[in-house]
């Protein structure tokens, strides 16, 4: 019985966390004006 209560409590906490994050909303994403420059090292 304790395991069932623990599972229900964990599920309720997880659901509350998801709903809180959903209510807050996603952070505003901004892209960099310059592209990322990557280089490949020269092989010897």
mmCIF file of N, CA and C in Angstrom:
data_model
loop_
_atom_site.group_PDB
_atom_site.id
_atom_site.type_symbol
_atom_site.label_atom_id
_atom_site.label_comp_id
_atom_site.label_asym_id
_atom_site.label_seq_id
_atom_site.Cartn_x
_atom_site.Cartn_y
_atom_site.Cartn_z
ATOM 1 N N UNK A 1 0.822 -1.200 0.000
ATOM 2 C CA UNK A 1 0.000 0.000 0.000
ATOM 3 C C UNK A 1 0.863 1.260 0.000
ATOM 4 N N UNK A 2 1.988 1.197 0.734
ATOM 5 C CA UNK A 2 2.873 2.372 0.749
ATOM 6 C C UNK A 2 3.438 2.669 -0.630
ATOM 7 N N UNK A 3 3.730 1.600 -1.377
ATOM 8 C CA UNK A 3 4.284 1.791 -2.723
ATOM 9 C C UNK A 3 3.267 2.484 -3.629
ATOM 10 N N UNK A 4 2.028 2.133 -3.484
ATOM 11 C CA UNK A 4 0.980 2.759 -4.296
ATOM 12 C C UNK A 4 0.837 4.238 -3.951
ATOM 13 N N UNK A 5 0.900 4.553 -2.677
ATOM 14 C CA UNK A 5 0.809 5.958 -2.249
ATOM 15 C C UNK A 5 2.024 6.741 -2.745
ATOM 16 N N UNK A 6 3.211 6.123 -2.656
ATOM 17 C CA UNK A 6 4.423 6.793 -3.132
ATOM 18 C C UNK A 6 4.368 7.030 -4.638
ATOM 19 N N UNK A 7 3.865 6.058 -5.379
ATOM 20 C CA UNK A 7 3.749 6.209 -6.831
ATOM 21 C C UNK A 7 2.746 7.308 -7.186
ATOM 22 N N UNK A 8 1.635 7.355 -6.489
ATOM 23 C CA UNK A 8 0.625 8.388 -6.750
ATOM 24 C C UNK A 8 1.154 9.769 -6.399
ATOM 25 N N UNK A 9 1.906 9.859 -5.299
ATOM 26 C CA UNK A 9 2.490 11.143 -4.915
ATOM 27 C C UNK A 9 3.514 11.607 -5.943
ATOM 28 N N UNK A 10 4.361 10.691 -6.384
ATOM 29 C CA UNK A 10 5.356 11.036 -7.404
ATOM 30 C C UNK A 10 4.710 11.479 -8.703
ATOM 31 N N UNK A 11 3.648 10.797 -9.089
ATOM 32 C CA UNK A 11 2.949 11.173 -10.318
ATOM 33 C C UNK A 11 2.309 12.549 -10.187
ATOM 34 N N UNK A 12 1.745 12.835 -9.022
ATOM 35 C CA UNK A 12 1.122 14.139 -8.798
ATOM 36 C C UNK A 12 2.164 15.250 -8.822
ATOM 37 N N UNK A 13 3.324 15.001 -8.219
ATOM 38 C CA UNK A 13 4.390 16.012 -8.226
ATOM 39 C C UNK A 13 4.901 16.240 -9.647
ATOM 40 N N UNK A 14 5.085 15.167 -10.401
ATOM 41 C CA UNK A 14 5.554 15.306 -11.784
ATOM 42 C C UNK A 14 4.544 16.069 -12.636
ATOM 43 N N UNK A 15 3.269 15.773 -12.450
ATOM 44 C CA UNK A 15 2.231 16.475 -13.212
ATOM 45 C C UNK A 15 2.177 17.952 -12.838
ATOM 46 N N UNK A 16 2.324 18.256 -11.553
ATOM 47 C CA UNK A 16 2.335 19.651 -11.121
ATOM 48 C C UNK A 16 3.530 20.392 -11.700
ATOM 49 N N UNK A 17 4.682 19.715 -11.767
ATOM 50 C CA UNK A 17 5.877 20.344 -12.341
ATOM 51 C C UNK A 17 5.682 20.639 -13.827
ATOM 52 N N UNK A 18 5.108 19.692 -14.541
ATOM 53 C CA UNK A 18 4.858 19.896 -15.978
ATOM 54 C C UNK A 18 3.874 21.036 -16.194
ATOM 55 N N UNK A 19 2.819 21.078 -15.404
ATOM 56 C CA UNK A 19 1.834 22.152 -15.561
ATOM 57 C C UNK A 19 2.431 23.513 -15.200
ATOM 58 N N UNK A 20 3.309 23.547 -14.203
ATOM 59 C CA UNK A 20 3.961 24.811 -13.836
ATOM 60 C C UNK A 20 4.857 25.303 -14.955
ATOM 61 N N UNK A 21 5.645 24.406 -15.519
ATOM 62 C CA UNK A 21 6.542 24.798 -16.617
ATOM 63 C C UNK A 21 5.726 25.233 -17.830
ATOM 64 N N UNK A 22 4.619 24.553 -18.087
ATOM 65 C CA UNK A 22 3.756 24.931 -19.212
ATOM 66 C C UNK A 22 3.133 26.306 -18.986
ATOM 67 N N UNK A 23 2.731 26.591 -17.754
ATOM 68 C CA UNK A 23 2.112 27.878 -17.455
ATOM 69 C C UNK A 23 3.116 29.017 -17.576
ATOM 70 N N UNK A 24 4.361 28.763 -17.176
ATOM 71 C CA UNK A 24 5.388 29.805 -17.274
ATOM 72 C C UNK A 24 5.681 30.103 -18.739
ATOM 73 N N UNK A 25 5.708 29.080 -19.564
ATOM 74 C CA UNK A 25 5.957 29.264 -20.989
ATOM 75 C C UNK A 25 7.421 29.087 -21.331
ATOM 76 N N UNK A 26 7.673 28.939 -22.591
ATOM 77 C CA UNK A 26 9.035 28.742 -23.065
ATOM 78 C C UNK A 26 9.783 30.070 -23.048
ATOM 79 N N UNK A 27 11.068 30.038 -22.785
ATOM 80 C CA UNK A 27 11.831 31.277 -22.823
ATOM 81 C C UNK A 27 11.911 31.814 -24.254
ATOM 82 N N UNK A 28 11.997 33.131 -24.409
ATOM 83 C CA UNK A 28 12.076 33.679 -25.763
ATOM 84 C C UNK A 28 13.405 33.301 -26.406
ATOM 85 N N UNK A 29 13.319 32.606 -27.503
ATOM 86 C CA UNK A 29 14.542 32.169 -28.187
ATOM 87 C C UNK A 29 15.019 33.240 -29.149
ATOM 88 N N UNK A 30 16.268 33.570 -29.038
ATOM 89 C CA UNK A 30 16.867 34.534 -29.958
ATOM 90 C C UNK A 30 18.081 33.900 -30.614
ATOM 91 N N UNK A 31 18.206 34.128 -31.881
ATOM 92 C CA UNK A 31 19.345 33.566 -32.586
ATOM 93 C C UNK A 31 20.441 34.609 -32.687
ATOM 94 N N UNK A 32 21.652 34.117 -32.793
ATOM 95 C CA UNK A 32 22.795 35.006 -32.918
ATOM 96 C C UNK A 32 22.817 35.611 -34.317
ATOM 97 N N UNK A 33 23.179 36.884 -34.460
ATOM 98 C CA UNK A 33 23.243 37.471 -35.801
ATOM 99 C C UNK A 33 24.373 36.888 -36.637
ATOM 100 N N UNK A 34 25.406 36.353 -35.968
ATOM 101 C CA UNK A 34 26.527 35.779 -36.710
ATOM 102 C C UNK A 34 26.451 34.253 -36.643
ATOM 103 N N UNK A 35 26.801 33.605 -37.746
ATOM 104 C CA UNK A 35 26.769 32.142 -37.722
ATOM 105 C C UNK A 35 27.920 31.590 -36.882
ATOM 106 N N UNK A 36 27.731 30.397 -36.392
ATOM 107 C CA UNK A 36 28.801 29.749 -35.645
ATOM 108 C C UNK A 36 29.866 29.283 -36.632
ATOM 109 N N UNK A 37 31.089 29.650 -36.362
ATOM 110 C CA UNK A 37 32.183 29.269 -37.239
ATOM 111 C C UNK A 37 32.926 28.093 -36.612
ATOM 112 N N UNK A 38 32.974 27.013 -37.338
ATOM 113 C CA UNK A 38 33.711 25.853 -36.860
ATOM 114 C C UNK A 38 34.814 25.522 -37.840
ATOM 115 N N UNK A 39 35.890 25.057 -37.317
ATOM 116 C CA UNK A 39 37.011 24.674 -38.182
ATOM 117 C C UNK A 39 37.378 23.229 -37.903
ATOM 118 N N UNK A 40 37.862 22.571 -38.932
ATOM 119 C CA UNK A 40 38.324 21.196 -38.796
ATOM 120 C C UNK A 40 39.830 21.238 -38.690
ATOM 121 N N UNK A 41 40.418 20.599 -37.680
ATOM 122 C CA UNK A 41 41.877 20.630 -37.588
ATOM 123 C C UNK A 41 42.528 19.915 -38.760
ATOM 124 N N UNK A 42 43.683 20.420 -39.162
ATOM 125 C CA UNK A 42 44.402 19.810 -40.288
ATOM 126 C C UNK A 42 44.978 18.473 -39.852
ATOM 127 N N UNK A 43 44.894 17.525 -40.761
ATOM 128 C CA UNK A 43 45.477 16.217 -40.462
ATOM 129 C C UNK A 43 46.962 16.257 -40.780
ATOM 130 N N UNK A 44 47.768 15.638 -39.959
ATOM 131 C CA UNK A 44 49.223 15.666 -40.232
ATOM 132 C C UNK A 44 49.610 14.840 -41.433
#
